[in-house]
Amino acid sequence: MPIGPATHVELTLRKSAHPRFRVAYVTETKAVKSEQTRALIVETALRLFRERGYEATTMRAIAKEAGVSVGNAYYYFGSKEELIQAYYDELQDEHLAACRAVLDAERDFAPRLLGVLKARVDTMVPYHAFAGKFFKFAAEPTSPLNPFSAESGPARAAAVAIYREVVDGSSLKIDDEFRKELPELLWLYSMGIVLYWVHDSSPGCRKTYLLIERTVPLVNKMVSMSRIPGFKSVTRELVGVIREVRA
C-alpha cells in the first residue's frame, strides 16, 4: 500500500527516534541560523556605513547593533573589508537577477547591453550615498576593496560572466579572438559608468542613465565595425595588447 506524505508530527517523531535524522535536523537548523546571522551582520554593517561612514564604523559597533558578540562578528568576517566584499557579492547577485529578463528576451547585442547596464545602476542607486563615502578607500590601488584586487576576484569574475552572457547570447557575429576578450572590455566600460555614477548628483542619477543610453549605440557601432576587413587588423592588435598587458 502506498505511503502518503509524512506529516510534520511524523517527521518530528522520526527525527527524535533515529539519531541519523536528529543529527541531520540539527545540522540543517544550525546552517540556516548561521546564514541568517551572517546576513544580519552584513545588513547592519551597510546601514552603519551609510549613517556613520566607512572609516568611523568599527567591527565592535557593527556587532553591538546586530546584537551579536564581537567574537561572533569576527567569526563570520575577519575585517570590515570582508564585509564590503560580501556587499560586492550581494550586489552582483542582485544585478544578475535584475538583468535576467532582458537577457532572456533580447537577442540583439545593443538592447542586451543597454538593459544590463541600466539594471546595474538600478541595483546600485539605493547605495549611492554610501558608495560616495567609501569610494576613496576602494580607489586606493593597494586596498582589498579595489575592484581589481585579488580579494575582489570572485565578484569581478561574476561581473565579467554577465557580459560574457551578453555577448554569447546575442546574434553578434565577430572574430572569435575578439569575442573572447569583449566581455572583459565591456566590464571595464561598465566600471567607467560606475565611476561616473559615484559622482553623479543629478536627481535619481538621471545623467548616468543618459550616459548609458548615449554610449551603448557607440559601443555597438565600434563592435560591429570589427567585422569590416579594414578594421580586423586593428581588432587583432587590440586583442594582442590586452593579452600582453594581462600577462
Coordinates of N, CA and C in Angstrom, one line a residue:
M1 N 0.9 -1.2 0.0 CA 0.0 0.0 0.0 C 0.9 1.2 0.0
P2 N 0.6 2.2 -0.9 CA 1.5 3.4 -1.0 C 1.4 4.2 0.3
I3 N 2.5 4.8 0.7 CA 2.5 5.7 1.8 C 2.4 7.1 1.4
G4 N 1.6 7.9 2.0 CA 1.4 9.3 1.7 C 2.5 10.1 2.3
P5 N 2.5 11.4 2.0 CA 3.5 12.4 2.5 C 3.4 12.4 4.0
A6 N 4.6 12.4 4.6 CA 4.7 12.4 6.1 C 4.2 13.8 6.7
T7 N 3.5 13.7 7.8 CA 3.1 15.0 8.4 C 4.3 15.5 9.2
H8 N 4.1 16.8 9.7 CA 5.2 17.4 10.5 C 5.4 16.6 11.7
V9 N 4.4 16.1 12.4 CA 4.5 15.4 13.6 C 5.3 14.1 13.3
E10 N 4.9 13.4 12.2 CA 5.6 12.2 11.9 C 7.1 12.4 11.7
L11 N 7.4 13.5 11.0 CA 8.8 13.8 10.7 C 9.5 14.1 12.0
T12 N 8.8 14.8 12.9 CA 9.4 15.1 14.2 C 9.7 13.8 15.0
L13 N 8.8 12.9 15.0 CA 8.9 11.6 15.6 C 10.1 10.8 15.1
R14 N 10.2 10.9 13.7 CA 11.3 10.2 13.1 C 12.6 10.7 13.6
K15 N 12.7 12.0 13.6 CA 14.0 12.7 14.0 C 14.3 12.4 15.4
S16 N 13.3 12.3 16.3 CA 13.6 12.0 17.7 C 13.9 10.5 17.9
A17 N 13.3 9.7 17.0 CA 13.5 8.3 17.2 C 14.8 7.8 16.6
H18 N 15.3 8.4 15.5 CA 16.5 8.0 14.9 C 17.6 9.0 15.0
P19 N 18.8 8.7 15.5 CA 19.9 9.6 15.6 C 20.3 10.2 14.3
R20 N 20.2 9.4 13.2 CA 20.7 10.0 11.9 C 19.8 11.1 11.5
F21 N 18.5 11.0 11.7 CA 17.5 12.1 11.4 C 17.8 13.3 12.3
R22 N 18.0 13.0 13.6 CA 18.2 14.0 14.6 C 19.4 14.9 14.3
V23 N 20.5 14.2 13.9 CA 21.8 14.9 13.6 C 21.6 15.8 12.3
A24 N 20.9 15.2 11.3 CA 20.6 16.0 10.1 C 19.8 17.2 10.3
Y25 N 18.8 17.0 11.2 CA 17.9 18.2 11.5 C 18.6 19.3 12.2
V26 N 19.4 18.9 13.2 CA 20.2 19.9 14.0 C 21.2 20.6 13.1
T27 N 21.9 19.8 12.2 CA 22.8 20.4 11.3 C 22.2 21.4 10.4
E28 N 21.0 21.1 9.8 CA 20.3 22.0 8.9 C 19.9 23.2 9.6
T29 N 19.4 23.1 10.9 CA 18.9 24.2 11.7 C 20.1 25.2 11.9
K30 N 21.2 24.6 12.3 CA 22.4 25.5 12.6 C 22.8 26.2 11.3
A31 N 22.8 25.5 10.2 CA 23.2 26.2 8.9 C 22.3 27.3 8.6
V32 N 21.0 27.2 8.8 CA 20.0 28.2 8.5 C 20.3 29.4 9.4
K33 N 20.4 29.1 10.7 CA 20.7 30.2 11.7 C 22.0 30.9 11.4
S34 N 23.0 30.2 11.0 CA 24.3 30.8 10.7 C 24.2 31.7 9.5
E35 N 23.4 31.3 8.5 CA 23.2 32.2 7.3 C 22.4 33.4 7.7
Q36 N 21.5 33.3 8.5 CA 20.7 34.4 9.0 C 21.5 35.4 9.8
T37 N 22.4 34.9 10.6 CA 23.3 35.7 11.4 C 24.3 36.5 10.5
R38 N 24.8 35.8 9.5 CA 25.7 36.4 8.6 C 25.0 37.5 7.8
A39 N 23.8 37.2 7.3 CA 23.1 38.3 6.6 C 22.8 39.5 7.4
L40 N 22.4 39.2 8.7 CA 22.1 40.3 9.7 C 23.4 41.2 9.9
I41 N 24.5 40.6 10.0 CA 25.8 41.4 10.2 C 26.0 42.2 8.9
V42 N 25.9 41.7 7.7 CA 26.1 42.4 6.5 C 25.1 43.6 6.4
E43 N 23.9 43.3 6.7 CA 22.8 44.4 6.6 C 23.1 45.5 7.6
T44 N 23.5 45.1 8.8 CA 23.8 46.1 9.8 C 25.0 46.9 9.5
A45 N 26.0 46.3 8.9 CA 27.3 47.0 8.6 C 27.0 48.0 7.5
L46 N 26.2 47.6 6.5 CA 25.9 48.5 5.4 C 25.1 49.7 5.9
R47 N 24.2 49.5 6.8 CA 23.4 50.6 7.3 C 24.3 51.6 8.1
L48 N 25.2 51.0 8.9 CA 26.2 51.9 9.7 C 27.2 52.6 8.8
F49 N 27.6 51.9 7.7 CA 28.5 52.6 6.8 C 27.8 53.8 6.1
R50 N 26.5 53.6 5.8 CA 25.8 54.7 5.2 C 25.6 55.9 6.2
E51 N 25.3 55.5 7.5 CA 25.0 56.5 8.5 C 26.2 57.2 9.1
R52 N 27.3 56.4 9.3 CA 28.4 57.0 10.0 C 29.7 57.1 9.2
G53 N 29.6 56.5 8.0 CA 30.8 56.5 7.2 C 31.6 55.2 7.4
Y54 N 32.3 54.8 6.4 CA 33.1 53.5 6.4 C 34.2 53.6 7.5
E55 N 35.0 54.6 7.5 CA 36.1 54.7 8.4 C 35.7 54.8 9.8
A56 N 34.6 55.5 10.1 CA 34.2 55.7 11.5 C 33.5 54.5 12.1
T57 N 33.1 53.5 11.3 CA 32.3 52.3 11.8 C 33.3 51.2 12.1
T58 N 33.2 50.8 13.4 CA 34.1 49.7 13.8 C 33.4 48.3 13.8
M59 N 34.1 47.3 13.9 CA 33.5 45.9 14.0 C 32.8 45.8 15.3
R60 N 33.3 46.4 16.4 CA 32.6 46.4 17.7 C 31.2 47.0 17.6
A61 N 31.1 48.2 16.8 CA 29.8 48.9 16.7 C 28.9 48.0 15.8
I62 N 29.4 47.4 14.8 CA 28.6 46.5 14.0 C 28.0 45.4 14.8
A63 N 28.8 44.7 15.6 CA 28.4 43.6 16.4 C 27.3 44.1 17.4
K64 N 27.5 45.2 18.0 CA 26.6 45.7 19.0 C 25.2 46.0 18.4
E65 N 25.2 46.6 17.2 CA 24.0 47.0 16.5 C 23.3 45.7 16.0
A66 N 24.1 44.7 15.7 CA 23.5 43.4 15.2 C 23.0 42.5 16.3
G67 N 23.4 42.8 17.5 CA 23.1 42.0 18.7 C 23.8 40.7 18.8
V68 N 25.1 40.8 18.3 CA 25.9 39.6 18.4 C 27.2 40.0 19.1
S69 N 28.0 39.0 19.6 CA 29.2 39.3 20.2 C 30.3 39.7 19.2
V70 N 31.3 40.4 19.6 CA 32.4 40.9 18.7 C 33.1 39.6 18.2
G71 N 33.3 38.6 19.0 CA 33.9 37.4 18.5 C 33.1 36.7 17.5
N72 N 31.8 36.8 17.6 CA 30.9 36.1 16.6 C 30.9 36.9 15.3
A73 N 31.0 38.2 15.4 CA 31.1 39.0 14.2 C 32.4 38.7 13.4
Y74 N 33.5 38.6 14.2 CA 34.8 38.2 13.6 C 34.8 36.8 13.1
Y75 N 34.0 35.9 13.6 CA 33.9 34.6 13.1 C 33.4 34.5 11.7
Y76 N 32.5 35.4 11.4 CA 31.9 35.5 10.0 C 32.7 36.3 9.1
F77 N 33.3 37.4 9.6 CA 34.0 38.4 8.8 C 35.3 38.8 9.6
G78 N 36.4 38.6 9.0 CA 37.7 38.9 9.6 C 38.0 40.4 9.7
S79 N 37.3 41.2 8.9 CA 37.5 42.6 8.8 C 36.4 43.3 8.2
K80 N 36.4 44.7 8.2 CA 35.4 45.5 7.5 C 35.5 45.3 6.0
E81 N 36.8 45.1 5.6 CA 37.0 44.8 4.1 C 36.2 43.6 3.6
E82 N 36.2 42.6 4.5 CA 35.5 41.3 4.1 C 34.0 41.6 4.0
L83 N 33.5 42.5 4.8 CA 32.1 42.9 4.8 C 31.7 43.6 3.5
I84 N 32.7 44.4 3.0 CA 32.5 45.1 1.7 C 32.5 44.1 0.6
Q85 N 33.3 43.1 0.7 CA 33.4 42.0 -0.3 C 32.0 41.3 -0.3
A86 N 31.4 41.1 0.8 CA 30.1 40.5 0.9 C 29.1 41.3 0.2
Y87 N 29.2 42.7 0.4 CA 28.4 43.6 -0.3 C 28.5 43.5 -1.8
Y88 N 29.8 43.4 -2.2 CA 30.0 43.3 -3.7 C 29.3 42.0 -4.2
D89 N 29.4 40.9 -3.5 CA 28.8 39.7 -3.9 C 27.3 39.8 -3.9
E90 N 26.7 40.4 -2.9 CA 25.2 40.6 -2.9 C 24.8 41.5 -4.0
L91 N 25.5 42.5 -4.3 CA 25.2 43.4 -5.3 C 25.2 42.7 -6.7
Q92 N 26.2 41.9 -6.8 CA 26.4 41.1 -8.1 C 25.2 40.2 -8.3
D93 N 24.8 39.5 -7.2 CA 23.6 38.6 -7.3 C 22.3 39.4 -7.7
E94 N 22.2 40.6 -7.1 CA 21.0 41.4 -7.4 C 21.1 41.9 -8.8
H95 N 22.3 42.2 -9.3 CA 22.4 42.6 -10.7 C 22.0 41.5 -11.7
L96 N 22.5 40.3 -11.4 CA 22.2 39.2 -12.3 C 20.7 38.9 -12.3
A97 N 20.0 39.0 -11.2 CA 18.6 38.8 -11.1 C 17.8 39.9 -11.9
A98 N 18.3 41.2 -11.7 CA 17.7 42.3 -12.4 C 17.8 42.3 -13.9
C99 N 18.9 41.7 -14.4 CA 19.0 41.7 -15.9 C 18.6 40.4 -16.5
R100 N 18.0 39.5 -15.7 CA 17.6 38.2 -16.2 C 16.6 38.4 -17.3
A101 N 15.6 39.3 -17.1 CA 14.5 39.4 -18.1 C 15.0 39.9 -19.5
V102 N 15.9 40.9 -19.5 CA 16.4 41.4 -20.8 C 17.3 40.3 -21.5
L103 N 18.0 39.6 -20.7 CA 18.9 38.6 -21.3 C 18.1 37.4 -21.9
D104 N 16.9 37.1 -21.3 CA 16.1 36.0 -21.7 C 15.2 36.4 -22.9
A105 N 15.0 37.8 -23.1 CA 14.0 38.2 -24.1 C 14.7 38.7 -25.3
E106 N 15.9 39.3 -25.2 CA 16.6 40.0 -26.3 C 17.7 39.2 -26.9
R107 N 17.8 39.3 -28.3 CA 18.9 38.6 -29.0 C 19.9 39.6 -29.5
D108 N 19.4 40.8 -29.8 CA 20.3 41.9 -30.4 C 21.3 42.3 -29.3
F109 N 22.5 42.6 -29.7 CA 23.6 42.9 -28.8 C 23.3 44.2 -28.1
A110 N 22.9 45.3 -28.8 CA 22.8 46.6 -28.2 C 21.7 46.6 -27.1
P111 N 20.5 46.1 -27.3 CA 19.5 46.1 -26.3 C 19.9 45.2 -25.1
R112 N 20.6 44.1 -25.3 CA 21.1 43.3 -24.2 C 22.1 44.1 -23.3
L113 N 23.0 44.8 -24.0 CA 24.0 45.6 -23.2 C 23.3 46.8 -22.5
L114 N 22.4 47.4 -23.2 CA 21.7 48.6 -22.6 C 20.9 48.1 -21.3
G115 N 20.2 47.0 -21.5 CA 19.4 46.5 -20.3 C 20.3 46.1 -19.2
V116 N 21.4 45.5 -19.4 CA 22.3 45.0 -18.4 C 22.9 46.2 -17.6
L117 N 23.3 47.2 -18.4 CA 23.9 48.4 -17.8 C 22.9 49.2 -16.9
K118 N 21.7 49.3 -17.5 CA 20.6 50.0 -16.7 C 20.3 49.3 -15.4
A119 N 20.3 47.9 -15.5 CA 20.0 47.1 -14.4 C 21.1 47.3 -13.3
R120 N 22.3 47.4 -13.8 CA 23.5 47.7 -12.9 C 23.2 48.9 -12.1
V121 N 22.8 50.0 -12.7 CA 22.6 51.2 -12.0 C 21.3 51.1 -11.1
D122 N 20.3 50.4 -11.6 CA 19.1 50.2 -10.8 C 19.4 49.6 -9.4
T123 N 20.3 48.6 -9.4 CA 20.7 47.9 -8.2 C 21.6 48.7 -7.3
M124 N 22.3 49.6 -7.9 CA 23.3 50.4 -7.1 C 22.7 51.7 -6.5
V125 N 21.6 52.2 -7.1 CA 21.0 53.5 -6.7 C 20.8 53.6 -5.2
P126 N 20.2 52.5 -4.5 CA 19.9 52.6 -3.1 C 21.2 52.8 -2.3
Y127 N 22.3 52.5 -2.8 CA 23.6 52.7 -2.1 C 24.4 53.9 -2.5
H128 N 23.8 54.8 -3.2 CA 24.5 55.9 -3.8 C 25.3 56.7 -2.8
A129 N 24.7 57.1 -1.7 CA 25.3 57.9 -0.7 C 26.5 57.2 -0.1
F130 N 26.2 55.9 0.2 CA 27.2 55.0 0.8 C 28.4 54.8 -0.1
A131 N 28.2 54.7 -1.4 CA 29.3 54.5 -2.4 C 30.2 55.7 -2.4
G132 N 29.7 56.9 -2.3 CA 30.5 58.1 -2.3 C 31.4 58.1 -1.1
K133 N 30.9 57.6 0.1 CA 31.7 57.6 1.3 C 32.9 56.7 1.3
F134 N 32.7 55.5 0.7 CA 33.8 54.6 0.8 C 34.6 54.5 -0.5
F135 N 34.3 55.3 -1.5 CA 34.9 55.2 -2.8 C 36.4 55.5 -2.7
K136 N 36.8 56.5 -1.8 CA 38.2 56.8 -1.6 C 39.0 55.6 -1.1
F137 N 38.4 54.7 -0.4 CA 39.1 53.6 0.1 C 39.2 52.5 -1.1
A138 N 38.1 52.4 -1.8 CA 38.1 51.4 -2.9 C 39.0 51.9 -4.0
A139 N 39.3 53.2 -4.2 CA 40.1 53.7 -5.3 C 41.6 53.5 -5.0
E140 N 42.0 53.2 -3.7 CA 43.4 53.0 -3.3 C 43.9 51.7 -4.0
P141 N 45.0 51.8 -4.8 CA 45.5 50.7 -5.5 C 45.8 49.5 -4.6
T142 N 46.3 49.7 -3.4 CA 46.7 48.6 -2.5 C 45.5 48.1 -1.7
S143 N 44.4 48.7 -1.8 CA 43.2 48.3 -0.9 C 42.6 47.0 -1.5
P144 N 42.2 46.1 -0.5 CA 41.5 44.9 -1.0 C 40.1 45.3 -1.5
L145 N 39.6 46.5 -1.3 CA 38.3 46.9 -1.8 C 38.4 47.3 -3.2
N146 N 39.6 47.5 -3.7 CA 39.8 47.9 -5.1 C 39.2 46.8 -6.0
P147 N 38.3 47.2 -7.0 CA 37.7 46.1 -7.9 C 38.7 45.3 -8.7
F148 N 40.0 45.7 -8.7 CA 41.0 45.0 -9.5 C 41.8 44.1 -8.5
S149 N 41.5 44.1 -7.2 CA 42.3 43.4 -6.3 C 42.1 41.9 -6.3
A150 N 43.0 41.1 -5.7 CA 42.8 39.7 -5.7 C 41.5 39.4 -4.8
E151 N 41.3 40.1 -3.8 CA 40.2 39.9 -2.9 C 38.8 40.1 -3.6
S152 N 38.8 41.0 -4.6 CA 37.6 41.3 -5.4 C 37.5 40.3 -6.6
G153 N 38.4 39.4 -6.7 CA 38.4 38.5 -7.8 C 37.1 37.8 -8.1
P154 N 36.5 37.1 -7.1 CA 35.2 36.4 -7.3 C 34.1 37.3 -7.8
A155 N 33.9 38.5 -7.2 CA 32.9 39.5 -7.7 C 33.2 40.0 -9.1
R156 N 34.5 40.2 -9.4 CA 34.9 40.6 -10.7 C 34.6 39.5 -11.8
A157 N 34.9 38.3 -11.4 CA 34.7 37.2 -12.3 C 33.2 37.0 -12.6
A158 N 32.4 37.2 -11.6 CA 30.9 37.1 -11.7 C 30.4 38.2 -12.6
A159 N 31.0 39.4 -12.5 CA 30.6 40.5 -13.3 C 30.9 40.3 -14.8
V160 N 32.1 39.9 -15.0 CA 32.6 39.6 -16.4 C 31.7 38.5 -17.0
A161 N 31.3 37.5 -16.2 CA 30.5 36.4 -16.7 C 29.1 37.0 -17.2
I162 N 28.6 38.0 -16.6 CA 27.3 38.6 -17.1 C 27.6 39.2 -18.5
Y163 N 28.7 39.9 -18.7 CA 28.9 40.5 -20.0 C 29.3 39.4 -21.0
R164 N 29.8 38.3 -20.6 CA 30.1 37.1 -21.5 C 28.7 36.6 -22.0
E165 N 27.7 36.6 -21.1 CA 26.4 36.1 -21.5 C 25.8 37.1 -22.4
V166 N 26.0 38.4 -22.2 CA 25.5 39.5 -23.1 C 26.0 39.2 -24.5
V167 N 27.3 38.8 -24.6 CA 27.9 38.6 -26.0 C 27.5 37.2 -26.5
D168 N 27.6 36.2 -25.7 CA 27.4 34.8 -26.3 C 25.9 34.6 -26.5
G169 N 25.0 35.2 -25.8 CA 23.6 35.0 -26.1 C 23.0 35.9 -27.1
S170 N 23.9 36.7 -27.7 CA 23.4 37.7 -28.8 C 23.6 37.1 -30.2
S171 N 23.1 37.8 -31.1 CA 23.2 37.4 -32.5 C 24.5 38.0 -33.1
L172 N 25.3 38.6 -32.3 CA 26.5 39.3 -32.7 C 27.5 38.3 -33.4
K173 N 28.0 38.8 -34.6 CA 29.0 38.0 -35.3 C 30.3 38.7 -35.4
I174 N 31.3 38.3 -34.7 CA 32.6 38.9 -34.6 C 33.7 37.9 -34.6
D175 N 34.9 38.3 -34.8 CA 36.0 37.4 -34.8 C 36.1 36.7 -33.4
D176 N 36.4 35.4 -33.5 CA 36.4 34.5 -32.3 C 37.4 35.1 -31.2
E177 N 38.6 35.5 -31.6 CA 39.5 36.0 -30.6 C 39.0 37.3 -29.9
F178 N 38.4 38.1 -30.7 CA 37.8 39.4 -30.2 C 36.6 39.0 -29.3
R179 N 35.9 38.0 -29.6 CA 34.7 37.6 -28.8 C 35.2 37.2 -27.4
K180 N 36.3 36.5 -27.4 CA 36.8 36.0 -26.1 C 37.2 37.2 -25.1
E181 N 37.7 38.3 -25.7 CA 38.1 39.4 -24.9 C 37.0 40.5 -24.7
L182 N 36.0 40.5 -25.5 CA 35.0 41.5 -25.4 C 34.3 41.6 -24.0
P183 N 33.9 40.5 -23.4 CA 33.3 40.6 -22.1 C 34.1 41.4 -21.1
E184 N 35.4 41.2 -21.0 CA 36.2 42.0 -20.1 C 36.2 43.4 -20.5
L185 N 36.3 43.7 -21.8 CA 36.3 45.1 -22.2 C 34.9 45.8 -21.8
L186 N 33.8 45.0 -22.0 CA 32.5 45.6 -21.6 C 32.5 45.8 -20.1
W187 N 33.1 44.9 -19.3 CA 33.1 45.1 -17.8 C 33.9 46.4 -17.5
L188 N 35.0 46.6 -18.2 CA 35.8 47.9 -18.0 C 35.0 49.1 -18.3
Y189 N 34.2 49.0 -19.4 CA 33.3 50.1 -19.8 C 32.3 50.3 -18.7
S190 N 31.8 49.2 -18.1 CA 30.8 49.4 -17.1 C 31.4 50.0 -15.8
M191 N 32.7 49.7 -15.6 CA 33.4 50.4 -14.5 C 33.5 51.9 -14.7
G192 N 33.6 52.3 -15.9 CA 33.6 53.7 -16.2 C 32.3 54.3 -15.9
I193 N 31.2 53.6 -16.2 CA 29.8 54.0 -15.9 C 29.7 54.1 -14.3
V194 N 30.2 53.2 -13.6 CA 30.1 53.2 -12.2 C 30.8 54.4 -11.6
L195 N 32.0 54.6 -12.1 CA 32.8 55.8 -11.6 C 32.0 57.1 -11.8
Y196 N 31.4 57.2 -13.0 CA 30.6 58.4 -13.2 C 29.4 58.5 -12.3
W197 N 28.8 57.3 -12.0 CA 27.6 57.2 -11.1 C 28.0 57.7 -9.7
V198 N 29.1 57.3 -9.2 CA 29.6 57.7 -7.9 C 29.5 59.2 -7.7
H199 N 29.9 59.9 -8.8 CA 30.0 61.4 -8.7 C 28.7 62.1 -9.3
D200 N 27.7 61.3 -9.7 CA 26.5 61.9 -10.3 C 25.6 62.4 -9.2
S201 N 25.4 63.7 -9.2 CA 24.5 64.3 -8.2 C 23.1 64.7 -8.8
S202 N 22.8 64.2 -10.0 CA 21.5 64.5 -10.6 C 20.4 63.7 -10.0
P203 N 19.2 64.2 -9.9 CA 18.1 63.5 -9.3 C 17.9 62.1 -9.9
G204 N 17.9 61.1 -9.0 CA 17.8 59.8 -9.4 C 18.9 59.3 -10.3
C205 N 20.0 59.9 -10.3 CA 21.2 59.6 -11.1 C 20.8 59.6 -12.6
R206 N 20.0 60.6 -13.0 CA 19.4 60.7 -14.3 C 20.5 60.8 -15.4
K207 N 21.6 61.5 -15.0 CA 22.7 61.7 -16.0 C 23.4 60.4 -16.3
T208 N 23.5 59.5 -15.3 CA 24.2 58.2 -15.5 C 23.4 57.4 -16.5
Y209 N 22.0 57.4 -16.3 CA 21.2 56.6 -17.3 C 21.3 57.2 -18.7
L210 N 21.4 58.6 -18.7 CA 21.6 59.2 -20.0 C 22.9 58.8 -20.7
L211 N 24.0 58.8 -19.9 CA 25.3 58.4 -20.4 C 25.2 57.0 -21.0
I212 N 24.5 56.1 -20.3 CA 24.4 54.7 -20.8 C 23.6 54.7 -22.2
E213 N 22.5 55.4 -22.2 CA 21.7 55.5 -23.4 C 22.5 56.1 -24.6
R214 N 23.3 57.0 -24.3 CA 24.0 57.7 -25.4 C 25.3 56.9 -25.9
T215 N 25.9 56.1 -24.9 CA 27.2 55.5 -25.3 C 27.0 54.0 -25.8
V216 N 25.9 53.4 -25.4 CA 25.7 52.0 -25.9 C 25.6 51.9 -27.4
P217 N 24.9 52.8 -28.1 CA 24.9 52.8 -29.6 C 26.3 53.0 -30.1
L218 N 27.2 53.8 -29.5 CA 28.5 54.0 -30.0 C 29.3 52.7 -29.8
V219 N 29.2 52.0 -28.7 CA 29.9 50.8 -28.4 C 29.4 49.7 -29.4
N220 N 28.1 49.7 -29.7 CA 27.6 48.7 -30.7 C 28.2 49.0 -32.0
K221 N 28.3 50.2 -32.4 CA 28.9 50.5 -33.8 C 30.3 50.1 -33.8
M222 N 31.1 50.4 -32.8 CA 32.5 50.0 -32.8 C 32.7 48.5 -32.8
V223 N 31.9 47.8 -32.1 CA 32.0 46.3 -32.1 C 31.6 45.8 -33.4
S224 N 30.6 46.3 -34.0 CA 30.1 45.9 -35.3 C 31.2 46.2 -36.4
M225 N 31.9 47.3 -36.3 CA 32.9 47.7 -37.3 C 34.1 46.7 -37.2
S226 N 34.2 45.9 -36.2 CA 35.3 45.0 -36.1 C 35.2 43.9 -37.2
R227 N 34.0 43.8 -37.8 CA 33.9 42.8 -38.8 C 34.3 43.3 -40.2
I228 N 34.4 44.6 -40.3 CA 34.8 45.2 -41.6 C 36.3 44.9 -41.8
P229 N 36.6 44.4 -43.0 CA 38.0 44.0 -43.4 C 39.1 45.0 -42.9
G230 N 38.9 46.2 -43.2 CA 39.9 47.2 -42.8 C 40.1 47.4 -41.3
F231 N 39.2 47.0 -40.5 CA 39.3 47.1 -39.1 C 39.7 45.8 -38.4
K232 N 39.7 44.7 -39.1 CA 40.0 43.4 -38.5 C 41.5 43.4 -37.9
S233 N 42.4 44.0 -38.7 CA 43.8 44.1 -38.2 C 43.9 44.9 -36.9
V234 N 43.1 46.0 -36.9 CA 43.1 46.8 -35.7 C 42.6 46.1 -34.5
T235 N 41.5 45.3 -34.7 CA 40.9 44.5 -33.6 C 41.9 43.5 -33.1
R236 N 42.6 42.8 -34.1 CA 43.6 41.8 -33.6 C 44.8 42.5 -32.8
E237 N 45.1 43.7 -33.2 CA 46.2 44.4 -32.4 C 45.7 44.7 -31.0
L238 N 44.4 45.1 -30.9 CA 43.8 45.4 -29.6 C 43.8 44.1 -28.8
V239 N 43.4 43.0 -29.3 CA 43.4 41.7 -28.6 C 44.8 41.4 -28.1
G240 N 45.8 41.7 -29.0 CA 47.2 41.4 -28.6 C 47.7 42.3 -27.5
V241 N 47.3 43.5 -27.5 CA 47.6 44.5 -26.4 C 47.0 44.0 -25.1
I242 N 45.7 43.7 -25.1 CA 45.0 43.2 -23.9 C 45.7 42.0 -23.3
R243 N 46.1 41.1 -24.1 CA 46.7 39.8 -23.6 C 48.1 40.1 -23.1
E244 N 48.8 41.0 -23.8 CA 50.2 41.3 -23.3 C 50.1 42.0 -22.0
V245 N 49.2 43.0 -21.8 CA 49.1 43.7 -20.6 C 48.7 42.8 -19.4
R246 N 47.8 41.8 -19.7 CA 47.3 40.9 -18.7 C 48.3 39.9 -18.2
A247 N 49.3 39.6 -19.1 CA 50.3 38.6 -18.8 C 51.2 39.0 -17.7

